[in-house]
JSON list of C-alpha atoms in Angstrom, two decimals:
[
{"chain": "F", "resi": 1, "resn": "ASP", "atom": "CA", "xyz": [102.77, 104.39, 96.41]},
{"chain": "F", "resi": 2, "resn": "SER", "atom": "CA", "xyz": [99.37, 105.67, 98.07]},
{"chain": "F", "resi": 3, "resn": "GLY", "atom": "CA", "xyz": [100.34, 103.96, 101.43]},
{"chain": "F", "resi": 4, "resn": "VAL", "atom": "CA", "xyz": [97.09, 101.38, 101.22]},
{"chain": "F", "resi": 5, "resn": "THR", "atom": "CA", "xyz": [98.73, 97.72, 100.58]},
{"chain": "F", "resi": 6, "resn": "GLN", "atom": "CA", "xyz": [97.28, 94.64, 99.04]},
{"chain": "F", "resi": 7, "resn": "THR", "atom": "CA", "xyz": [98.62, 91.01, 99.80]},
{"chain": "F", "resi": 8, "resn": "PRO", "atom": "CA", "xyz": [98.69, 89.09, 97.69]},
{"chain": "F", "resi": 9, "resn": "LYS", "atom": "CA", "xyz": [99.39, 91.04, 94.64]},
{"chain": "F", "resi": 10, "resn": "HIS", "atom": "CA", "xyz": [98.23, 87.69, 92.38]},
{"chain": "F", "resi": 11, "resn": "LEU", "atom": "CA", "xyz": [96.57, 84.73, 93.01]},
{"chain": "F", "resi": 12, "resn": "ILE", "atom": "CA", "xyz": [95.45, 81.65, 90.96]},
{"chain": "F", "resi": 13, "resn": "THR", "atom": "CA", "xyz": [93.08, 78.99, 92.53]},
{"chain": "F", "resi": 14, "resn": "ALA", "atom": "CA", "xyz": [90.45, 76.71, 91.03]},
{"chain": "F", "resi": 15, "resn": "THR", "atom": "CA", "xyz": [86.69, 76.75, 91.29]},
{"chain": "F", "resi": 16, "resn": "GLY", "atom": "CA", "xyz": [84.82, 75.65, 94.09]},
{"chain": "F", "resi": 17, "resn": "GLN", "atom": "CA", "xyz": [88.58, 76.91, 96.63]},
{"chain": "F", "resi": 18, "resn": "ARG", "atom": "CA", "xyz": [87.62, 79.99, 98.79]},
{"chain": "F", "resi": 19, "resn": "VAL", "atom": "CA", "xyz": [90.70, 82.99, 99.05]},
{"chain": "F", "resi": 20, "resn": "THR", "atom": "CA", "xyz": [90.87, 85.95, 101.11]},
{"chain": "F", "resi": 21, "resn": "LEU", "atom": "CA", "xyz": [92.42, 89.25, 100.07]},
{"chain": "F", "resi": 22, "resn": "ARG", "atom": "CA", "xyz": [94.26, 91.49, 102.62]},
{"chain": "F", "resi": 23, "resn": "CYS", "atom": "CA", "xyz": [93.93, 95.64, 103.12]},
{"chain": "F", "resi": 24, "resn": "SER", "atom": "CA", "xyz": [96.22, 97.58, 105.38]},
{"chain": "F", "resi": 25, "resn": "PRO", "atom": "CA", "xyz": [95.13, 100.70, 104.86]},
{"chain": "F", "resi": 26, "resn": "ARG", "atom": "CA", "xyz": [97.30, 103.98, 105.41]},
{"chain": "F", "resi": 27, "resn": "SER", "atom": "CA", "xyz": [98.50, 105.04, 108.06]},
{"chain": "F", "resi": 28, "resn": "GLY", "atom": "CA", "xyz": [95.31, 106.90, 110.54]},
{"chain": "F", "resi": 29, "resn": "ASP", "atom": "CA", "xyz": [92.90, 105.99, 108.31]},
{"chain": "F", "resi": 30, "resn": "LEU", "atom": "CA", "xyz": [89.78, 104.57, 109.43]},
{"chain": "F", "resi": 31, "resn": "SER", "atom": "CA", "xyz": [87.36, 103.55, 106.32]},
{"chain": "F", "resi": 32, "resn": "VAL", "atom": "CA", "xyz": [88.56, 100.78, 104.00]},
{"chain": "F", "resi": 33, "resn": "TYR", "atom": "CA", "xyz": [87.03, 99.91, 100.87]},
{"chain": "F", "resi": 34, "resn": "TRP", "atom": "CA", "xyz": [86.54, 96.80, 98.52]},
{"chain": "F", "resi": 35, "resn": "TYR", "atom": "CA", "xyz": [86.42, 97.68, 94.68]},
{"chain": "F", "resi": 36, "resn": "GLN", "atom": "CA", "xyz": [85.95, 94.88, 92.10]},
{"chain": "F", "resi": 37, "resn": "GLN", "atom": "CA", "xyz": [86.99, 95.21, 88.96]},
{"chain": "F", "resi": 38, "resn": "SER", "atom": "CA", "xyz": [86.62, 93.25, 85.51]},
{"chain": "F", "resi": 39, "resn": "LEU", "atom": "CA", "xyz": [86.35, 93.59, 81.80]},
{"chain": "F", "resi": 40, "resn": "ASP", "atom": "CA", "xyz": [83.05, 92.79, 81.18]},
{"chain": "F", "resi": 41, "resn": "GLN", "atom": "CA", "xyz": [81.51, 95.12, 84.48]},
{"chain": "F", "resi": 42, "resn": "GLY", "atom": "CA", "xyz": [84.41, 97.76, 85.27]},
{"chain": "F", "resi": 43, "resn": "LEU", "atom": "CA", "xyz": [85.35, 98.71, 89.04]},
{"chain": "F", "resi": 44, "resn": "GLN", "atom": "CA", "xyz": [82.19, 97.93, 90.96]},
{"chain": "F", "resi": 45, "resn": "PHE", "atom": "CA", "xyz": [81.85, 98.66, 94.94]},
{"chain": "F", "resi": 46, "resn": "LEU", "atom": "CA", "xyz": [81.95, 96.34, 97.27]},
{"chain": "F", "resi": 47, "resn": "ILE", "atom": "CA", "xyz": [81.88, 96.95, 100.43]},
{"chain": "F", "resi": 48, "resn": "GLN", "atom": "CA", "xyz": [82.87, 99.71, 103.12]},
{"chain": "F", "resi": 49, "resn": "TYR", "atom": "CA", "xyz": [84.41, 99.45, 106.63]},
{"chain": "F", "resi": 50, "resn": "TYR", "atom": "CA", "xyz": [84.74, 101.93, 108.94]},
{"chain": "F", "resi": 51, "resn": "ASN", "atom": "CA", "xyz": [86.90, 101.60, 112.48]},
{"chain": "F", "resi": 52, "resn": "GLY", "atom": "CA", "xyz": [85.23, 98.29, 112.50]},
{"chain": "F", "resi": 53, "resn": "GLU", "atom": "CA", "xyz": [82.37, 97.82, 111.13]},
{"chain": "F", "resi": 54, "resn": "GLU", "atom": "CA", "xyz": [80.58, 97.88, 107.80]},
{"chain": "F", "resi": 55, "resn": "ARG", "atom": "CA", "xyz": [79.12, 101.29, 106.28]},
{"chain": "F", "resi": 56, "resn": "ALA", "atom": "CA", "xyz": [78.00, 100.87, 103.40]},
{"chain": "F", "resi": 57, "resn": "LYS", "atom": "CA", "xyz": [77.25, 97.45, 100.56]},
{"chain": "F", "resi": 58, "resn": "GLY", "atom": "CA", "xyz": [77.14, 97.47, 97.43]},
{"chain": "F", "resi": 59, "resn": "ASN", "atom": "CA", "xyz": [77.06, 95.30, 94.51]},
{"chain": "F", "resi": 60, "resn": "ILE", "atom": "CA", "xyz": [78.85, 92.80, 97.08]},
{"chain": "F", "resi": 61, "resn": "LEU", "atom": "CA", "xyz": [77.69, 88.47, 96.48]},
{"chain": "F", "resi": 62, "resn": "GLU", "atom": "CA", "xyz": [76.72, 86.41, 99.32]},
{"chain": "F", "resi": 63, "resn": "ARG", "atom": "CA", "xyz": [79.77, 84.43, 98.61]},
{"chain": "F", "resi": 64, "resn": "PHE", "atom": "CA", "xyz": [82.03, 87.50, 99.60]},
{"chain": "F", "resi": 65, "resn": "SER", "atom": "CA", "xyz": [82.53, 88.78, 103.13]},
{"chain": "F", "resi": 66, "resn": "ALA", "atom": "CA", "xyz": [85.14, 90.96, 104.47]},
{"chain": "F", "resi": 67, "resn": "GLN", "atom": "CA", "xyz": [85.81, 92.53, 107.39]},
{"chain": "F", "resi": 68, "resn": "GLN", "atom": "CA", "xyz": [87.88, 95.32, 109.65]},
{"chain": "F", "resi": 69, "resn": "PHE", "atom": "CA", "xyz": [90.28, 94.21, 112.31]},
{"chain": "F", "resi": 70, "resn": "PRO", "atom": "CA", "xyz": [90.82, 96.39, 115.82]},
{"chain": "F", "resi": 71, "resn": "ASP", "atom": "CA", "xyz": [94.28, 97.15, 114.14]},
{"chain": "F", "resi": 72, "resn": "LEU", "atom": "CA", "xyz": [92.33, 98.25, 110.18]},
{"chain": "F", "resi": 73, "resn": "HIS", "atom": "CA", "xyz": [93.47, 96.41, 108.65]},
{"chain": "F", "resi": 74, "resn": "SER", "atom": "CA", "xyz": [90.92, 94.14, 106.39]},
{"chain": "F", "resi": 75, "resn": "GLU", "atom": "CA", "xyz": [89.89, 91.12, 104.71]},
{"chain": "F", "resi": 76, "resn": "LEU", "atom": "CA", "xyz": [87.88, 90.43, 101.71]},
{"chain": "F", "resi": 77, "resn": "ASN", "atom": "CA", "xyz": [86.85, 86.43, 102.22]},
{"chain": "F", "resi": 78, "resn": "LEU", "atom": "CA", "xyz": [85.74, 84.80, 98.73]},
{"chain": "F", "resi": 79, "resn": "SER", "atom": "CA", "xyz": [84.00, 82.15, 98.20]},
{"chain": "F", "resi": 80, "resn": "SER", "atom": "CA", "xyz": [82.76, 78.92, 96.00]},
{"chain": "F", "resi": 81, "resn": "LEU", "atom": "CA", "xyz": [84.46, 80.75, 93.32]},
{"chain": "F", "resi": 82, "resn": "GLU", "atom": "CA", "xyz": [83.13, 80.82, 90.27]},
{"chain": "F", "resi": 83, "resn": "LEU", "atom": "CA", "xyz": [85.46, 81.41, 86.68]},
{"chain": "F", "resi": 84, "resn": "GLY", "atom": "CA", "xyz": [83.24, 84.90, 86.55]},
{"chain": "F", "resi": 85, "resn": "ASP", "atom": "CA", "xyz": [85.44, 86.42, 89.93]},
{"chain": "F", "resi": 86, "resn": "SER", "atom": "CA", "xyz": [88.24, 86.34, 87.68]},
{"chain": "F", "resi": 87, "resn": "ALA", "atom": "CA", "xyz": [89.30, 89.56, 88.61]},
{"chain": "F", "resi": 88, "resn": "LEU", "atom": "CA", "xyz": [91.68, 92.36, 90.25]},
{"chain": "F", "resi": 89, "resn": "TYR", "atom": "CA", "xyz": [90.33, 93.36, 93.39]},
{"chain": "F", "resi": 90, "resn": "PHE", "atom": "CA", "xyz": [91.55, 96.82, 94.89]},
{"chain": "F", "resi": 91, "resn": "CYS", "atom": "CA", "xyz": [91.38, 97.71, 98.23]},
{"chain": "F", "resi": 92, "resn": "ALA", "atom": "CA", "xyz": [91.29, 101.74, 99.24]},
{"chain": "F", "resi": 93, "resn": "SER", "atom": "CA", "xyz": [90.92, 103.99, 102.25]},
{"chain": "F", "resi": 94, "resn": "SER", "atom": "CA", "xyz": [90.66, 107.49, 103.16]},
{"chain": "F", "resi": 95, "resn": "SER", "atom": "CA", "xyz": [90.76, 109.50, 106.39]},
{"chain": "F", "resi": 96, "resn": "SER", "atom": "CA", "xyz": [88.28, 109.76, 108.85]},
{"chain": "F", "resi": 97, "resn": "SER", "atom": "CA", "xyz": [87.13, 113.00, 106.78]},
{"chain": "F", "resi": 98, "resn": "GLY", "atom": "CA", "xyz": [87.24, 110.78, 103.55]},
{"chain": "F", "resi": 99, "resn": "ASN", "atom": "CA", "xyz": [87.58, 113.40, 101.51]},
{"chain": "F", "resi": 100, "resn": "THR", "atom": "CA", "xyz": [90.14, 111.76, 99.17]},
{"chain": "F", "resi": 101, "resn": "ILE", "atom": "CA", "xyz": [90.59, 108.29, 99.20]},
{"chain": "F", "resi": 102, "resn": "TYR", "atom": "CA", "xyz": [93.26, 105.91, 98.11]},
{"chain": "F", "resi": 103, "resn": "PHE", "atom": "CA", "xyz": [93.65, 102.92, 95.94]},
{"chain": "F", "resi": 104, "resn": "GLY", "atom": "CA", "xyz": [96.03, 100.09, 96.75]},
{"chain": "F", "resi": 105, "resn": "GLU", "atom": "CA", "xyz": [97.81, 98.14, 94.30]},
{"chain": "F", "resi": 106, "resn": "GLY", "atom": "CA", "xyz": [95.12, 95.18, 93.85]},
{"chain": "F", "resi": 107, "resn": "SER", "atom": "CA", "xyz": [94.81, 91.44, 94.18]},
{"chain": "F", "resi": 108, "resn": "TRP", "atom": "CA", "xyz": [94.94, 89.83, 90.74]},
{"chain": "F", "resi": 109, "resn": "LEU", "atom": "CA", "xyz": [92.45, 86.77, 91.46]},
{"chain": "F", "resi": 110, "resn": "THR", "atom": "CA", "xyz": [92.07, 83.90, 88.41]},
{"chain": "F", "resi": 111, "resn": "VAL", "atom": "CA", "xyz": [90.11, 81.27, 88.97]},
{"chain": "F", "resi": 112, "resn": "VAL", "atom": "CA", "xyz": [90.94, 78.86, 86.89]},
{"chain": "U", "resi": 1, "resn": "ALA", "atom": "CA", "xyz": [70.32, 105.96, 91.69]},
{"chain": "U", "resi": 2, "resn": "GLN", "atom": "CA", "xyz": [73.61, 107.45, 91.01]},
{"chain": "U", "resi": 3, "resn": "ARG", "atom": "CA", "xyz": [75.18, 107.11, 87.73]},
{"chain": "U", "resi": 4, "resn": "VAL", "atom": "CA", "xyz": [78.19, 108.18, 85.33]},
{"chain": "U", "resi": 5, "resn": "THR", "atom": "CA", "xyz": [78.74, 107.78, 82.19]},
{"chain": "U", "resi": 6, "resn": "GLN", "atom": "CA", "xyz": [81.54, 107.73, 79.63]},
{"chain": "U", "resi": 7, "resn": "PRO", "atom": "CA", "xyz": [80.57, 107.78, 76.81]},
{"chain": "U", "resi": 8, "resn": "GLU", "atom": "CA", "xyz": [83.75, 106.98, 74.83]},
{"chain": "U", "resi": 9, "resn": "LYS", "atom": "CA", "xyz": [85.64, 103.77, 75.21]},
{"chain": "U", "resi": 10, "resn": "LEU", "atom": "CA", "xyz": [88.44, 104.75, 73.35]},
{"chain": "U", "resi": 11, "resn": "LEU", "atom": "CA", "xyz": [89.45, 107.92, 72.52]},
{"chain": "U", "resi": 12, "resn": "SER", "atom": "CA", "xyz": [92.95, 108.16, 69.90]},
{"chain": "U", "resi": 13, "resn": "VAL", "atom": "CA", "xyz": [94.49, 111.47, 69.71]},
{"chain": "U", "resi": 14, "resn": "PHE", "atom": "CA", "xyz": [98.40, 113.04, 68.10]},
{"chain": "U", "resi": 15, "resn": "LYS", "atom": "CA", "xyz": [100.90, 114.09, 70.91]},
{"chain": "U", "resi": 16, "resn": "GLY", "atom": "CA", "xyz": [100.30, 118.10, 71.08]},
{"chain": "U", "resi": 17, "resn": "ALA", "atom": "CA", "xyz": [96.40, 118.09, 69.97]},
{"chain": "U", "resi": 18, "resn": "PRO", "atom": "CA", "xyz": [93.77, 118.89, 72.71]},
{"chain": "U", "resi": 19, "resn": "VAL", "atom": "CA", "xyz": [92.15, 116.07, 74.47]},
{"chain": "U", "resi": 20, "resn": "GLU", "atom": "CA", "xyz": [88.63, 115.94, 75.80]},
{"chain": "U", "resi": 21, "resn": "LEU", "atom": "CA", "xyz": [87.20, 113.17, 78.06]},
{"chain": "U", "resi": 22, "resn": "LYS", "atom": "CA", "xyz": [83.38, 113.29, 79.02]},
{"chain": "U", "resi": 23, "resn": "CYS", "atom": "CA", "xyz": [81.11, 112.41, 81.44]},
{"chain": "U", "resi": 24, "resn": "ASN", "atom": "CA", "xyz": [78.33, 113.20, 82.12]},
{"chain": "U", "resi": 25, "resn": "TYR", "atom": "CA", "xyz": [76.73, 111.99, 85.29]},
{"chain": "U", "resi": 26, "resn": "SER", "atom": "CA", "xyz": [72.77, 111.64, 87.01]},
{"chain": "U", "resi": 27, "resn": "TYR", "atom": "CA", "xyz": [72.42, 112.48, 91.11]},
{"chain": "U", "resi": 28, "resn": "SER", "atom": "CA", "xyz": [69.60, 113.96, 93.35]},
{"chain": "U", "resi": 29, "resn": "GLY", "atom": "CA", "xyz": [71.61, 116.07, 95.64]},
{"chain": "U", "resi": 30, "resn": "SER", "atom": "CA", "xyz": [74.84, 118.27, 95.16]},
{"chain": "U", "resi": 31, "resn": "PRO", "atom": "CA", "xyz": [77.14, 115.21, 94.12]},
{"chain": "U", "resi": 32, "resn": "GLU", "atom": "CA", "xyz": [81.35, 115.07, 94.23]},
{"chain": "U", "resi": 33, "resn": "LEU", "atom": "CA", "xyz": [83.21, 114.77, 90.83]},
{"chain": "U", "resi": 34, "resn": "PHE", "atom": "CA", "xyz": [86.13, 113.10, 90.09]},
{"chain": "U", "resi": 35, "resn": "TRP", "atom": "CA", "xyz": [88.96, 111.38, 87.78]},
{"chain": "U", "resi": 36, "resn": "TYR", "atom": "CA", "xyz": [90.92, 109.12, 88.95]},
{"chain": "U", "resi": 37, "resn": "VAL", "atom": "CA", "xyz": [93.79, 107.39, 86.18]},
{"chain": "U", "resi": 38, "resn": "GLN", "atom": "CA", "xyz": [95.22, 104.07, 86.14]},
{"chain": "U", "resi": 39, "resn": "TYR", "atom": "CA", "xyz": [98.51, 103.48, 84.14]},
{"chain": "U", "resi": 40, "resn": "SER", "atom": "CA", "xyz": [99.22, 99.59, 82.55]},
{"chain": "U", "resi": 41, "resn": "ARG", "atom": "CA", "xyz": [96.70, 97.98, 85.41]},
{"chain": "U", "resi": 42, "resn": "GLN", "atom": "CA", "xyz": [98.30, 99.33, 88.18]},
{"chain": "U", "resi": 43, "resn": "ARG", "atom": "CA", "xyz": [96.75, 101.12, 90.98]},
{"chain": "U", "resi": 44, "resn": "LEU", "atom": "CA", "xyz": [94.24, 103.95, 90.65]},
{"chain": "U", "resi": 45, "resn": "GLN", "atom": "CA", "xyz": [95.36, 107.08, 90.75]},
{"chain": "U", "resi": 46, "resn": "LEU", "atom": "CA", "xyz": [94.09, 110.75, 92.11]},
{"chain": "U", "resi": 47, "resn": "LEU", "atom": "CA", "xyz": [94.24, 112.89, 89.26]},
{"chain": "U", "resi": 48, "resn": "LEU", "atom": "CA", "xyz": [91.41, 115.52, 89.91]},
{"chain": "U", "resi": 49, "resn": "ARG", "atom": "CA", "xyz": [88.61, 116.55, 91.94]},
{"chain": "U", "resi": 50, "resn": "HIS", "atom": "CA", "xyz": [86.39, 119.51, 91.04]},
{"chain": "U", "resi": 51, "resn": "ILE", "atom": "CA", "xyz": [85.72, 121.04, 94.76]},
{"chain": "U", "resi": 52, "resn": "SER", "atom": "CA", "xyz": [89.94, 121.36, 94.54]},
{"chain": "U", "resi": 53, "resn": "ARG", "atom": "CA", "xyz": [90.43, 123.40, 91.48]},
{"chain": "U", "resi": 54, "resn": "GLU", "atom": "CA", "xyz": [93.58, 122.63, 90.19]},
{"chain": "U", "resi": 55, "resn": "SER", "atom": "CA", "xyz": [95.21, 121.19, 87.42]},
{"chain": "U", "resi": 56, "resn": "ILE", "atom": "CA", "xyz": [97.50, 117.89, 87.19]},
{"chain": "U", "resi": 57, "resn": "LYS", "atom": "CA", "xyz": [99.71, 116.87, 84.86]},
{"chain": "U", "resi": 58, "resn": "GLY", "atom": "CA", "xyz": [98.55, 120.07, 83.07]},
{"chain": "U", "resi": 59, "resn": "PHE", "atom": "CA", "xyz": [94.26, 118.17, 83.11]},
{"chain": "U", "resi": 60, "resn": "THR", "atom": "CA", "xyz": [91.46, 120.24, 84.21]},
{"chain": "U", "resi": 61, "resn": "ALA", "atom": "CA", "xyz": [87.85, 119.73, 84.75]},
{"chain": "U", "resi": 62, "resn": "ASP", "atom": "CA", "xyz": [84.99, 122.14, 85.33]},
{"chain": "U", "resi": 63, "resn": "LEU", "atom": "CA", "xyz": [81.51, 120.66, 86.82]},
{"chain": "U", "resi": 64, "resn": "ASN", "atom": "CA", "xyz": [79.05, 121.99, 84.90]},
{"chain": "U", "resi": 65, "resn": "LYS", "atom": "CA", "xyz": [75.42, 121.48, 87.16]},
{"chain": "U", "resi": 66, "resn": "GLY", "atom": "CA", "xyz": [73.65, 122.16, 84.71]},
{"chain": "U", "resi": 67, "resn": "GLU", "atom": "CA", "xyz": [74.65, 119.59, 81.65]},
{"chain": "U", "resi": 68, "resn": "THR", "atom": "CA", "xyz": [75.45, 117.73, 84.50]},
{"chain": "U", "resi": 69, "resn": "SER", "atom": "CA", "xyz": [79.22, 116.80, 83.04]},
{"chain": "U", "resi": 70, "resn": "PHE", "atom": "CA", "xyz": [82.84, 117.20, 84.49]},
{"chain": "U", "resi": 71, "resn": "HIS", "atom": "CA", "xyz": [84.56, 116.60, 81.47]},
{"chain": "U", "resi": 72, "resn": "LEU", "atom": "CA", "xyz": [88.47, 115.75, 81.52]},
{"chain": "U", "resi": 73, "resn": "LYS", "atom": "CA", "xyz": [90.59, 118.22, 79.40]},
{"chain": "U", "resi": 74, "resn": "LYS", "atom": "CA", "xyz": [93.86, 118.64, 78.19]},
{"chain": "U", "resi": 75, "resn": "PRO", "atom": "CA", "xyz": [95.12, 121.70, 76.37]},
{"chain": "U", "resi": 76, "resn": "PHE", "atom": "CA", "xyz": [98.30, 119.26, 74.79]},
{"chain": "U", "resi": 77, "resn": "ALA", "atom": "CA", "xyz": [98.56, 115.51, 74.83]},
{"chain": "U", "resi": 78, "resn": "GLN", "atom": "CA", "xyz": [101.53, 114.09, 75.84]},
{"chain": "U", "resi": 79, "resn": "GLU", "atom": "CA", "xyz": [102.17, 109.96, 74.84]},
{"chain": "U", "resi": 80, "resn": "GLU", "atom": "CA", "xyz": [102.75, 109.77, 78.47]},
{"chain": "U", "resi": 81, "resn": "ASP", "atom": "CA", "xyz": [99.16, 110.50, 79.53]},
{"chain": "U", "resi": 82, "resn": "SER", "atom": "CA", "xyz": [97.93, 107.27, 77.76]},
{"chain": "U", "resi": 83, "resn": "ALA", "atom": "CA", "xyz": [95.60, 105.46, 80.34]},
{"chain": "U", "resi": 84, "resn": "MET", "atom": "CA", "xyz": [92.45, 104.56, 81.42]},
{"chain": "U", "resi": 85, "resn": "TYR", "atom": "CA", "xyz": [90.83, 107.28, 82.75]},
{"chain": "U", "resi": 86, "resn": "TYR", "atom": "CA", "xyz": [88.07, 106.72, 85.32]},
{"chain": "U", "resi": 87, "resn": "CYS", "atom": "CA", "xyz": [85.73, 109.61, 86.59]},
{"chain": "U", "resi": 88, "resn": "ALA", "atom": "CA", "xyz": [83.61, 108.79, 89.60]},
{"chain": "U", "resi": 89, "resn": "LEU", "atom": "CA", "xyz": [81.37, 110.60, 92.09]},
{"chain": "U", "resi": 90, "resn": "THR", "atom": "CA", "xyz": [79.80, 110.18, 95.66]},
{"chain": "U", "resi": 91, "resn": "GLY", "atom": "CA", "xyz": [77.34, 111.76, 97.37]},
{"chain": "U", "resi": 92, "resn": "THR", "atom": "CA", "xyz": [75.84, 111.66, 101.07]},
{"chain": "U", "resi": 93, "resn": "SER", "atom": "CA", "xyz": [77.50, 108.00, 101.66]},
{"chain": "U", "resi": 94, "resn": "TYR", "atom": "CA", "xyz": [80.79, 109.43, 101.82]},
{"chain": "U", "resi": 95, "resn": "GLY", "atom": "CA", "xyz": [83.83, 106.93, 100.13]},
{"chain": "U", "resi": 96, "resn": "LYS", "atom": "CA", "xyz": [81.59, 105.19, 98.09]},
{"chain": "U", "resi": 97, "resn": "LEU", "atom": "CA", "xyz": [82.52, 106.15, 94.36]},
{"chain": "U", "resi": 98, "resn": "THR", "atom": "CA", "xyz": [80.93, 105.27, 91.91]},
{"chain": "U", "resi": 99, "resn": "PHE", "atom": "CA", "xyz": [83.33, 104.83, 88.51]},
{"chain": "U", "resi": 100, "resn": "GLY", "atom": "CA", "xyz": [81.76, 105.31, 84.84]},
{"chain": "U", "resi": 101, "resn": "GLN", "atom": "CA", "xyz": [83.41, 102.11, 82.51]},
{"chain": "U", "resi": 102, "resn": "GLY", "atom": "CA", "xyz": [86.66, 104.19, 81.64]},
{"chain": "U", "resi": 103, "resn": "THR", "atom": "CA", "xyz": [87.88, 105.85, 78.80]},
{"chain": "U", "resi": 104, "resn": "ILE", "atom": "CA", "xyz": [91.12, 104.30, 77.83]},
{"chain": "U", "resi": 105, "resn": "LEU", "atom": "CA", "xyz": [93.24, 107.66, 76.48]},
{"chain": "U", "resi": 106, "resn": "THR", "atom": "CA", "xyz": [96.29, 106.72, 73.53]},
{"chain": "U", "resi": 107, "resn": "VAL", "atom": "CA", "xyz": [98.20, 109.39, 72.82]},
{"chain": "U", "resi": 108, "resn": "HIS", "atom": "CA", "xyz": [100.41, 108.69, 69.52]},
{"chain": "U", "resi": 109, "resn": "PRO", "atom": "CA", "xyz": [103.46, 110.25, 68.50]}
]
């Protein structure tokens, strides 16, 4: 157990809908990262937050947004969903020194 | 731009045979390199970091800056090593890991 928890584990939704994925980082970790894993694109970095503020942005679509709350948990919001958004979404966290990144078990999103 | 290349999508070996998973990178500065392992679409687990120079589950990896490589090696593969292996690097923006496409290792009995 890495200590990073993600909910829900599985989610099936229809095209055009909006979903929210939630992540609780390891206790004490200030940084949260979101990654998307799909068959065609592999593992792609989406976005990083550090202590509530956006730190780095990757290949995140405009239809997607994220935030990190004062209690350090994070949410990834995916809207106007398309079939191609079906993927495994990982959250990861690291401490302020950032020397090791720990991944959660992921949220499986299926868009039908 | 930083990039990680894992040239082999699939790698099959027999139990007890040596295994080497290749990883090449491009980065203009001094990157930090990692190997992550993923069993059956579960979470990614850190296997190795180049700066710690440790051996985990019999795996080792040496950073070769001249060849910009960070190949993962194990002298005697075990069936439980069957998994997806990802090479990754991070540069100045610590934590933003850039992953390779992954190599699926299958170890046959």
